[in-house]
Short mmCIF file of C-alpha atoms (C1' of nucleotides) in Angstrom, two decimals:
data_model
loop_
_atom_site.label_atom_id
_atom_site.label_comp_id
_atom_site.label_asym_id
_atom_site.label_seq_id
_atom_site.Cartn_x
_atom_site.Cartn_y
_atom_site.Cartn_z
CA UNK A 538 23.79 -13.46 -160.19
CA UNK A 539 22.22 -16.64 -161.25
CA UNK A 540 20.90 -20.07 -160.01
CA UNK A 541 23.51 -20.19 -157.16
CA UNK A 542 22.87 -16.86 -155.55
CA UNK A 543 19.37 -17.62 -156.26
CA UNK A 544 19.08 -20.96 -154.14
CA UNK A 545 21.34 -19.04 -151.39
CA UNK A 546 18.71 -16.44 -151.24
CA UNK A 547 16.23 -19.42 -150.76
CA UNK A 548 18.10 -21.11 -148.21
CA UNK A 549 18.63 -18.16 -146.09
CA UNK A 550 14.95 -17.13 -146.44
CA UNK A 551 14.11 -20.35 -144.86
CA UNK A 552 17.21 -20.12 -142.32
CA UNK A 553 15.77 -16.84 -141.27
CA UNK A 554 12.57 -18.34 -140.38
CA UNK A 555 14.10 -21.23 -138.68
CA UNK A 556 16.47 -19.17 -136.56
CA UNK A 557 13.52 -16.94 -135.31
CA UNK A 558 12.00 -20.14 -133.93
CA UNK A 559 14.74 -22.09 -132.59
CA UNK A 560 17.66 -19.48 -132.31
CA UNK A 561 20.74 -19.29 -134.67
CA UNK A 562 22.31 -22.04 -132.29
CA UNK A 563 19.26 -24.18 -132.76
CA UNK A 564 19.54 -23.72 -136.45
CA UNK A 565 20.79 -26.82 -138.01
CA UNK A 566 21.94 -27.93 -141.18
CA UNK A 567 20.16 -30.88 -141.47
CA UNK A 568 16.64 -29.51 -140.54
CA UNK A 569 17.44 -26.30 -142.78
CA UNK A 570 18.51 -28.74 -145.70
CA UNK A 571 15.23 -30.81 -145.50
CA UNK A 572 13.18 -27.56 -145.04
CA UNK A 573 14.57 -26.33 -148.44
CA UNK A 574 14.20 -29.83 -150.19
CA UNK A 575 18.06 -30.35 -150.52
CA UNK A 576 20.96 -32.28 -148.97
CA UNK A 577 22.86 -31.11 -146.20
CA UNK A 578 26.15 -30.91 -148.36
CA UNK A 579 24.25 -29.37 -150.78
CA UNK A 580 23.12 -26.57 -148.48
CA UNK A 581 26.56 -26.46 -146.75
CA UNK A 582 28.39 -25.98 -149.96
CA UNK A 583 26.79 -22.31 -150.00
CA UNK A 584 28.73 -21.26 -146.82
CA UNK A 585 32.11 -21.82 -145.43
CA UNK A 586 31.00 -22.91 -141.78
CA UNK A 587 28.01 -22.79 -139.82
CA UNK A 588 29.29 -19.62 -138.27
CA UNK A 589 29.42 -18.04 -141.57
CA UNK A 590 25.90 -19.14 -142.18
CA UNK A 591 24.59 -17.62 -138.88
CA UNK A 592 26.27 -14.21 -139.80
CA UNK A 593 24.75 -14.58 -143.29
CA UNK A 594 21.30 -15.15 -141.44
CA UNK A 595 21.78 -12.00 -139.40
CA UNK A 596 22.68 -9.98 -142.62
CA UNK A 597 19.63 -11.19 -144.36
CA UNK A 598 17.38 -10.21 -141.25
CA UNK A 599 19.08 -6.93 -141.43
CA UNK A 600 18.21 -6.52 -145.00
CA UNK A 601 14.72 -7.54 -144.16
CA UNK A 602 14.53 -5.00 -141.26
CA UNK A 603 15.89 -2.09 -143.43
CA UNK A 604 13.13 -2.98 -145.97
CA UNK A 605 10.20 -3.40 -143.56
CA UNK A 606 11.15 -0.75 -140.88
CA UNK A 607 13.90 1.61 -141.95
CA UNK A 608 13.03 2.59 -145.35
CA UNK A 609 9.36 3.21 -144.66
CA UNK A 610 10.43 5.19 -141.74
CA UNK A 611 12.71 7.39 -143.85
CA UNK A 612 9.97 7.92 -146.28
CA UNK A 613 7.86 9.53 -143.56
CA UNK A 614 8.63 13.35 -142.70
CA UNK A 615 11.54 14.42 -140.48
CA UNK A 616 10.99 14.73 -137.00
CA UNK A 617 7.69 13.35 -134.85
CA UNK A 618 6.05 11.78 -138.06
CA UNK A 619 9.18 9.77 -138.78
CA UNK A 620 9.45 8.89 -135.02
CA UNK A 621 5.94 7.53 -134.89
CA UNK A 622 6.11 5.62 -138.24
CA UNK A 623 9.65 3.88 -137.07
CA UNK A 624 7.84 2.90 -133.76
CA UNK A 625 4.87 1.35 -135.26
CA UNK A 626 6.74 -0.49 -138.07
CA UNK A 627 9.01 -1.69 -135.24
CA UNK A 628 6.30 -3.06 -133.32
CA UNK A 629 4.70 -4.62 -136.42
CA UNK A 630 8.33 -6.33 -136.98
CA UNK A 631 8.02 -8.41 -134.03
CA UNK A 632 4.78 -9.98 -135.03
CA UNK A 633 4.82 -13.79 -135.78
CA UNK A 634 3.30 -12.91 -139.17
CA UNK A 635 6.69 -11.56 -140.46
CA UNK A 636 8.88 -14.13 -139.01
CA UNK A 637 7.16 -17.09 -137.20
CA UNK A 638 9.56 -16.80 -134.13
CA UNK A 639 9.24 -13.04 -133.70
CA UNK A 640 12.22 -10.53 -133.80
CA UNK A 641 15.49 -12.70 -134.54
CA UNK A 642 17.74 -9.79 -133.20
CA UNK A 643 16.17 -10.05 -129.68
CA UNK A 644 16.58 -13.98 -129.72
CA UNK A 645 20.01 -13.77 -131.08
CA UNK A 646 21.06 -11.18 -128.39
CA UNK A 647 20.20 -13.39 -125.60
CA UNK A 648 22.20 -16.25 -127.29
CA UNK A 649 25.30 -14.39 -128.03
CA UNK A 650 25.47 -11.51 -125.47
CA UNK A 651 28.22 -13.41 -123.70
CA UNK A 652 29.95 -15.52 -126.64
CA UNK A 653 32.61 -13.76 -128.44
CA UNK A 654 32.85 -14.47 -132.10
CA UNK A 655 31.89 -13.16 -135.61
CA UNK A 656 28.12 -13.76 -134.97
CA UNK A 657 28.17 -11.76 -131.90
CA UNK A 658 30.33 -8.90 -133.51
CA UNK A 659 27.92 -8.81 -136.44
CA UNK A 660 24.84 -8.58 -134.16
CA UNK A 661 26.04 -6.02 -132.11
CA UNK A 662 26.99 -3.94 -135.11
CA UNK A 663 23.60 -4.06 -136.56
CA UNK A 664 21.94 -3.33 -133.21
CA UNK A 665 24.47 -0.31 -132.77
CA UNK A 666 23.52 0.85 -136.26
CA UNK A 667 19.97 0.72 -135.22
CA UNK A 668 20.38 2.65 -132.02
CA UNK A 669 22.12 5.13 -133.93
CA UNK A 670 19.56 5.60 -136.29
CA UNK A 671 16.99 6.04 -133.46
CA UNK A 672 18.98 8.44 -131.69
CA UNK A 673 19.79 10.44 -134.89
CA UNK A 674 16.03 10.47 -135.55
CA UNK A 675 15.37 11.74 -132.04
CA UNK A 676 18.04 14.52 -132.72
CA UNK A 677 16.33 15.41 -136.09
CA UNK A 678 12.83 15.70 -134.13
CA UNK A 679 14.60 17.99 -131.69
CA UNK A 680 16.12 20.12 -134.93
CA UNK A 681 12.61 20.37 -136.06
CA UNK A 682 11.34 21.66 -132.99
CA UNK A 683 9.05 18.63 -132.25
CA UNK A 684 11.21 17.43 -129.46
CA UNK A 685 12.61 19.75 -126.74
CA UNK A 686 16.19 21.07 -126.92
CA UNK A 687 17.68 19.45 -124.07
CA UNK A 688 16.43 15.89 -124.91
CA UNK A 689 19.41 13.33 -124.95
CA UNK A 690 18.77 11.47 -127.89
CA UNK A 691 20.55 8.18 -126.93
CA UNK A 692 18.76 8.15 -123.48
CA UNK A 693 15.56 8.68 -125.41
CA UNK A 694 16.69 5.56 -127.60
CA UNK A 695 17.07 3.55 -124.75
CA UNK A 696 13.83 4.38 -123.23
CA UNK A 697 12.11 3.64 -126.69
CA UNK A 698 14.20 0.32 -126.81
CA UNK A 699 12.70 -0.58 -123.43
CA UNK A 700 9.21 -0.05 -124.46
CA UNK A 701 9.42 -2.45 -127.68
CA UNK A 702 11.53 -5.01 -125.75
CA UNK A 703 8.74 -4.98 -123.02
CA UNK A 704 6.08 -5.39 -125.58
CA UNK A 705 7.60 -8.43 -127.22
CA UNK A 706 8.01 -9.88 -123.90
CA UNK A 707 4.57 -9.49 -122.89
CA UNK A 708 2.95 -9.94 -125.85
CA UNK A 709 4.84 -13.20 -127.06
CA UNK A 710 5.92 -14.84 -123.97
CA UNK A 711 3.13 -13.80 -121.58
CA UNK A 712 0.66 -13.87 -124.21
CA UNK A 713 -1.10 -10.44 -122.71
CA UNK A 714 -3.64 -9.26 -125.11
CA UNK A 715 -3.46 -5.61 -123.96
CA UNK A 716 0.43 -5.56 -124.31
CA UNK A 717 0.33 -3.81 -127.25
CA UNK A 718 -2.27 -0.82 -126.03
CA UNK A 719 0.00 -0.38 -122.78
CA UNK A 720 3.08 -0.25 -125.29
CA UNK A 721 1.44 2.53 -127.23
CA UNK A 722 0.49 4.23 -123.84
CA UNK A 723 4.08 4.01 -122.75
CA UNK A 724 5.03 5.36 -126.37
CA UNK A 725 2.94 8.24 -126.03
CA UNK A 726 4.13 8.96 -122.48
CA UNK A 727 7.77 9.04 -123.92
CA UNK A 728 6.53 11.38 -126.79
CA UNK A 729 4.78 14.14 -124.59
CA UNK A 730 7.61 13.88 -122.36
CA UNK A 731 10.20 14.37 -125.14
CA UNK A 732 8.12 17.41 -126.39
CA UNK A 733 8.71 19.09 -123.38
CA UNK A 734 4.82 19.93 -122.93
CA UNK A 735 4.13 19.61 -119.31
CA UNK A 736 2.12 16.39 -118.42
CA UNK A 737 -1.73 17.05 -117.59
CA UNK B 74 17.44 -34.44 -97.29
CA UNK B 75 20.79 -36.53 -97.52
CA UNK B 76 23.58 -37.07 -100.05
CA UNK B 77 21.25 -37.30 -102.88
CA UNK B 78 19.29 -34.06 -102.39
CA UNK B 79 22.78 -32.54 -101.77
CA UNK B 80 24.57 -33.43 -105.01
CA UNK B 81 21.17 -32.70 -106.92
CA UNK B 82 21.38 -29.25 -105.45
CA UNK B 83 25.05 -29.08 -106.53
CA UNK B 84 24.27 -29.93 -109.93
CA UNK B 85 21.37 -27.70 -110.25
CA UNK B 86 23.57 -24.73 -109.18
CA UNK B 87 26.27 -25.48 -111.63
CA UNK B 88 23.38 -25.96 -114.44
CA UNK B 89 22.06 -22.60 -113.35
CA UNK B 90 25.40 -20.98 -114.08
CA UNK B 91 25.80 -23.13 -117.26
CA UNK B 92 22.40 -22.26 -118.61
CA UNK B 93 22.85 -18.50 -118.02
CA UNK B 94 25.61 -18.57 -120.44
CA UNK B 95 24.40 -21.13 -123.10
CA UNK B 96 20.62 -21.14 -122.72
CA UNK B 97 18.62 -23.97 -121.38
CA UNK B 98 18.60 -25.54 -124.64
CA UNK B 99 22.54 -25.26 -124.86
CA UNK B 100 22.83 -26.64 -121.28
CA UNK B 101 24.03 -30.25 -122.04
CA UNK B 102 24.07 -33.20 -119.84
CA UNK B 103 27.65 -34.18 -120.80
CA UNK B 104 29.11 -30.53 -119.82
CA UNK B 105 27.10 -30.40 -117.04
CA UNK B 106 28.70 -33.53 -115.75
CA UNK B 107 32.39 -32.75 -116.37
CA UNK B 108 31.43 -29.35 -114.71
CA UNK B 109 30.34 -30.98 -111.41
CA UNK B 110 33.25 -34.03 -111.78
CA UNK B 111 30.44 -36.74 -112.33
CA UNK B 112 29.51 -39.07 -115.05
CA UNK B 113 26.69 -38.39 -117.45
CA UNK B 114 24.59 -41.21 -116.02
CA UNK B 115 25.42 -40.22 -112.60
CA UNK B 116 24.00 -36.60 -113.29
CA UNK B 117 21.25 -37.62 -115.36
CA UNK B 118 20.03 -40.30 -112.58
CA UNK B 119 18.54 -37.33 -110.70
CA UNK B 120 16.29 -36.05 -113.41
CA UNK B 121 13.62 -38.07 -115.56
CA UNK B 122 14.55 -36.16 -118.74
CA UNK B 123 16.26 -33.24 -119.96
CA UNK B 124 13.20 -31.36 -119.94
CA UNK B 125 12.68 -32.07 -116.26
CA UNK B 126 16.18 -30.83 -115.86
CA UNK B 127 15.57 -27.57 -117.41
CA UNK B 128 12.25 -27.19 -115.42
CA UNK B 129 14.31 -27.88 -112.27
CA UNK B 130 16.81 -25.14 -113.51
CA UNK B 131 14.09 -22.64 -114.04
CA UNK B 132 12.86 -23.26 -110.20
CA UNK B 133 16.22 -23.05 -108.96
CA UNK B 134 16.67 -19.81 -110.68
CA UNK B 135 13.47 -18.56 -109.55
CA UNK B 136 14.46 -19.41 -105.61
CA UNK B 137 17.52 -17.34 -106.06
CA UNK B 138 15.55 -14.65 -107.49
CA UNK B 139 13.24 -14.61 -104.68
CA UNK B 140 16.32 -14.86 -102.37
CA UNK B 141 18.16 -11.96 -104.00
CA UNK B 142 15.30 -9.58 -105.29
CA UNK B 143 11.77 -10.27 -103.92
CA UNK B 144 12.86 -11.00 -100.25
CA UNK B 145 14.87 -7.92 -99.75
CA UNK B 146 12.31 -5.81 -101.57
CA UNK B 147 9.52 -7.21 -99.31
CA UNK B 148 11.87 -6.30 -96.24
CA UNK B 149 11.73 -2.43 -97.50
CA UNK B 150 8.67 -0.35 -96.62
CA UNK B 151 5.60 -0.55 -98.66
CA UNK B 152 5.06 1.98 -101.22
CA UNK B 153 7.79 4.02 -103.07
CA UNK B 154 10.80 2.67 -100.87
CA UNK B 155 9.84 -0.90 -101.80
CA UNK B 156 9.69 0.00 -105.52
CA UNK B 157 13.00 1.42 -105.37
CA UNK B 158 14.63 -1.55 -103.60
CA UNK B 159 12.69 -4.00 -106.06
CA UNK B 160 14.28 -2.07 -108.89
CA UNK B 161 17.77 -1.61 -107.68
CA UNK B 162 18.06 -5.46 -106.76
CA UNK B 163 16.36 -6.38 -109.97
CA UNK B 164 19.10 -4.57 -111.89
CA UNK B 165 21.97 -6.14 -109.95
CA UNK B 166 20.16 -9.41 -110.41
CA UNK B 167 21.21 -8.95 -114.26
CA UNK B 168 24.73 -8.49 -113.47
CA UNK B 169 27.38 -11.25 -114.54
CA UNK B 170 28.67 -11.49 -111.09
CA UNK B 171 25.51 -13.12 -109.94
CA UNK B 172 25.00 -15.21 -112.68
CA UNK B 173 27.81 -15.52 -115.42
CA UNK B 174 25.27 -15.00 -118.32
CA UNK B 175 23.25 -12.60 -117.00
CA UNK B 176 19.24 -12.79 -116.21
CA UNK B 177 18.64 -16.81 -117.21
CA UNK B 178 14.74 -15.67 -117.36
CA UNK B 179 15.31 -13.23 -120.39
CA UNK B 180 17.49 -15.83 -122.12
CA UNK B 181 14.85 -18.50 -121.64
CA UNK B 182 12.09 -16.27 -122.84
CA UNK B 183 13.65 -15.83 -126.06
CA UNK B 184 14.44 -19.53 -126.44
CA UNK B 185 10.92 -20.71 -125.21
CA UNK B 186 8.52 -18.01 -126.13
CA UNK B 187 7.22 -20.11 -129.16
CA UNK B 188 7.89 -23.43 -127.97
CA UNK B 189 5.17 -25.31 -126.02
CA UNK B 190 5.85 -27.53 -123.28
CA UNK B 191 6.45 -27.82 -119.55
CA UNK B 192 9.38 -25.68 -119.76
CA UNK B 193 7.64 -22.74 -121.25
CA UNK B 194 4.74 -23.15 -118.84
CA UNK B 195 7.04 -22.98 -115.97
CA UNK B 196 8.69 -19.98 -117.42
CA UNK B 197 5.57 -18.10 -118.01
CA UNK B 198 4.31 -18.93 -114.58
CA UNK B 199 7.28 -17.69 -112.82
CA UNK B 200 7.21 -14.30 -115.16
CA UNK B 201 3.46 -13.79 -114.42
CA UNK B 202 4.15 -14.04 -110.59
CA UNK B 203 6.84 -11.37 -110.77
CA UNK B 204 4.85 -9.04 -113.13
CA UNK B 205 1.92 -9.59 -110.54
CA UNK B 206 4.30 -8.83 -107.77
CA UNK B 207 5.41 -5.48 -109.52
CA UNK B 208 1.98 -4.56 -110.33
CA UNK B 209 0.69 -5.20 -106.78
CA UNK B 210 3.69 -3.23 -105.44
CA UNK B 211 2.40 -0.43 -107.42
CA UNK B 212 -1.02 -0.67 -105.99
CA UNK B 213 0.53 -0.62 -102.72
CA UNK B 214 2.31 2.67 -103.61
CA UNK B 215 -1.13 4.04 -104.71
CA UNK B 216 -2.78 3.00 -101.32
CA UNK B 217 0.23 4.53 -99.57
CA UNK B 218 -0.46 7.76 -101.52
CA UNK B 219 2.95 7.63 -102.95
CA UNK B 220 1.70 7.25 -106.61
CA UNK B 221 -1.29 8.82 -108.12
CA UNK B 222 -4.66 7.17 -107.92
CA UNK B 223 -5.56 6.76 -111.30
CA UNK B 224 -2.13 4.63 -112.26
CA UNK B 225 -2.83 1.55 -113.83
CA UNK B 226 -0.49 -0.89 -112.01
CA UNK B 227 -0.01 -3.33 -114.88
CA UNK B 228 0.78 -0.75 -117.33
CA UNK B 229 3.20 0.76 -114.90
CA UNK B 230 4.64 -2.80 -114.48
CA UNK B 231 5.05 -3.49 -118.13
CA UNK B 232 6.98 -0.03 -118.58
CA UNK B 233 9.31 -0.92 -115.36
CA UNK B 234 10.06 -3.99 -117.30
CA UNK B 235 10.84 -2.22 -120.42
CA UNK B 236 13.34 0.03 -118.33
CA UNK B 237 15.14 -3.14 -117.09
CA UNK B 238 15.18 -5.09 -120.44
CA UNK B 239 16.60 -2.27 -122.19
CA UNK B 240 19.28 -1.91 -119.56
CA UNK B 241 20.19 -5.75 -119.93
CA UNK B 242 20.49 -5.32 -123.71
CA UNK B 243 22.67 -2.12 -123.68
CA UNK B 244 24.68 -3.15 -121.00
CA UNK B 245 25.47 -6.73 -121.80
CA UNK B 246 25.00 -7.05 -125.68
CA UNK B 247 26.06 -3.41 -126.56
CA UNK B 248 28.48 -2.95 -123.76
CA UNK B 249 27.45 0.75 -123.24
CA UNK B 250 28.98 1.85 -120.17
CA UNK B 251 26.20 4.41 -119.27
CA UNK B 252 23.29 2.26 -119.98
CA UNK B 253 22.99 1.92 -115.99
CA UNK B 254 22.67 5.77 -115.83
CA UNK B 255 20.43 5.99 -118.45
CA UNK B 256 18.25 3.02 -116.76
CA UNK B 257 18.18 5.17 -113.71
CA UNK B 258 17.20 8.10 -115.41
CA UNK B 259 14.27 6.58 -117.14
CA UNK B 260 13.13 4.83 -113.92
CA UNK B 261 13.30 8.26 -112.18
CA UNK B 262 11.00 9.50 -114.94
CA UNK B 263 8.74 6.70 -114.28
CA UNK B 264 8.51 7.54 -110.69
CA UNK B 265 7.88 11.19 -111.18
CA UNK B 266 5.08 10.63 -113.53
CA UNK B 267 3.65 7.82 -111.22
CA UNK B 268 3.73 10.27 -108.37
CA UNK B 269 1.52 12.87 -110.30
CA UNK B 270 3.90 15.83 -109.79
CA UNK B 271 3.91 17.71 -112.89
CA UNK B 272 7.32 17.51 -114.72
CA UNK B 273 9.65 20.79 -114.49
"C1'" DG C 1081 25.26 -29.18 -179.15
"C1'" DG C 1082 29.20 -29.89 -176.88
"C1'" DG C 1083 32.58 -28.54 -173.28
"C1'" DA C 1084 33.79 -25.89 -169.07
"C1'" DG C 1085 32.66 -24.81 -164.73
"C1'" DA C 1086 29.27 -24.14 -161.21
"C1'" DA C 1087 25.80 -26.60 -158.30
"C1'" DT C 1088 23.97 -30.31 -155.90
"C1'" DA C 1089 24.14 -35.25 -154.43
"C1'" DG C 1090 26.12 -38.66 -152.01
"C1'" DT C 1091 29.07 -40.91 -148.47
"C1'" DA C 1092 31.36 -40.82 -144.65
"C1'" DC C 1093 34.06 -39.17 -140.66
"C1'" DG C 1094 34.66 -38.19 -135.41
"C1'" DA C 1095 32.29 -35.99 -131.92
"C1'" DT C 1096 28.53 -35.35 -129.05
"C1'" DC C 1097 23.55 -35.65 -128.07
"C1'" DG C 1098 19.75 -37.81 -124.71
"C1'" DT C 1099 18.49 -42.05 -122.92
"C1'" DT C 1100 18.83 -46.93 -121.14
"C1'" DC C 1101 20.84 -50.58 -118.84
"C1'" DG C 1102 23.74 -53.54 -115.63
"C1'" DT C 1103 27.33 -53.22 -112.34
"C1'" DT C 1104 29.63 -51.05 -108.61
"C1'" DT C 1105 30.39 -48.10 -104.89
"C1'" DT C 1106 28.81 -45.84 -101.08
"C1'" DG C 1107 26.05 -44.37 -96.83
"C1'" DG C 1108 23.03 -45.15 -93.00
"C1'" DC C 1109 20.81 -48.36 -89.91
"C1'" DA C 1110 19.95 -52.95 -87.47
"C1'" DT D 1254 29.62 -55.69 -88.32
"C1'" DG D 1255 26.63 -57.04 -91.80
"C1'" DC D 1256 22.98 -55.49 -94.89
"C1'" DC D 1257 20.10 -53.04 -98.05
"C1'" DA D 1258 19.11 -49.32 -100.48
"C1'" DA D 1259 20.59 -45.44 -102.41
"C1'" DA D 1260 23.85 -43.23 -105.34
"C1'" DA D 1261 27.10 -42.90 -109.06
"C1'" DC D 1262 29.54 -45.36 -112.50
"C1'" DG D 1263 30.70 -47.37 -117.24
"C1'" DA D 1264 29.49 -48.80 -121.56
"C1'" DA D 1265 26.63 -48.60 -125.08
"C1'" DC D 1266 22.69 -47.39 -127.77
"C1'" DG D 1267 20.56 -44.89 -132.21
"C1'" DA D 1268 20.39 -40.49 -133.85
"C1'" DT D 1269 22.22 -36.00 -135.32
"C1'" DC D 1270 25.62 -32.70 -135.06
"C1'" DG D 1271 29.13 -29.90 -138.17
"C1'" DT D 1272 32.46 -30.78 -141.75
"C1'" DA D 1273 35.17 -32.97 -145.17
"C1'" DC D 1274 35.57 -35.43 -149.63
"C1'" DT D 1275 34.27 -37.20 -154.32
"C1'" DA D 1276 30.96 -37.95 -157.82
"C1'" DT D 1277 27.22 -36.63 -160.54
"C1'" DT D 1278 24.01 -33.31 -162.56
"C1'" DC D 1279 22.93 -29.05 -164.26
"C1'" DT D 1280 23.61 -24.54 -166.67
"C1'" DC D 1281 25.11 -21.43 -169.68
"C1'" DC D 1282 28.32 -20.02 -173.35
"C1'" DC D 1283 30.84 -20.51 -177.55
#
DNA sequence: GGGAGAATAGTACGATCGTTCGTTTTGGCA
DNA sequence: TGCCAAAACGAACGATCGTACTATTCTCCC
């Protein structure tokens, strides 16, 4: 609860920023140590292995994601308002202002989607949680009467995921300035379709 | 045109497979050399630097993408048939059967979206080409009367990109067996919306 | 304020990284 | 067949990787 946990948190904060830019594999103990102003062994002593460090970084990312996206979303009213809040927070989450390298989960997904191990397991667990929350939020919207009754929440969640992934791709890699506007267009199309109102 | 170019092609083939699994940064000269049954220096002699190797790998991937996705698409009739052909080939392109690690461009995108240099420049150029082709294909479909006249091809391209990216994410990382069916559902929704027919 | 235990520093290990260099093998042409 | 350039090898470079180990410094409680 004291010094140790404190510097461990500091280390993980820097590690999260570094890994968002260079990936969980590109995150190295040496550069991490010099980043926080410690020696390699000083940093390493807080973790059992690099793999454990990577898992801890993912958990830290999850905590921050919950704080910045999930919690504000849950404070919004159930149904459509909550869906909109989650979407906007999720989009903002990928901005370089919150983490210099964008969404760390997307980066980790490409790195570990075919490398078995505890890092991948952790990542998959977090992503499944998030997809599950998106789906249950959609189900809530159905229950509230905001979404049509025959909507499949999990299909809807995958579609929303695509809107955000494409936004990250177009905005960060391709540097397209209107990627955000186009993502919101796609989101609105998703909403009107889910609401069951006939398109004009 | 002889031995040198030949082994260079062999090297790049193995390098492409390796980089699809471990990323362009995780691709290492040593493992690449042992993979093709040569020494490090023997492999290295074919490239000026690792960065040049990474660029060459991306170019190789682009060549194969053109062969497996773009060319078959162009052989299909303009308009909606071509759109469908490109989509199906694009989905198949991400399968582990063609490259063991899935789409190398998606992997490279996460690795290099915030690391300036020739690798990123090459990747961005290829992705811009592909987005441009998708958009012009949509514009063709408008001209053919298959898509409605007020469709914005670039917005449509970004949406389609999202469908495929989400499919890769759900199928490869989350191992969801119905990700393909859901992606095709999303694609059909995209098609009916683009065709201008009112949703049922 | 001194002593116990946590926290960090320091050093070193074997391995591998990208890269360079000189040597040897190979292939194609006279 | 002999030669020359191309191609691959083999060894080594300095640097850094993750990981151990011991030693030193700090923190907190009695």
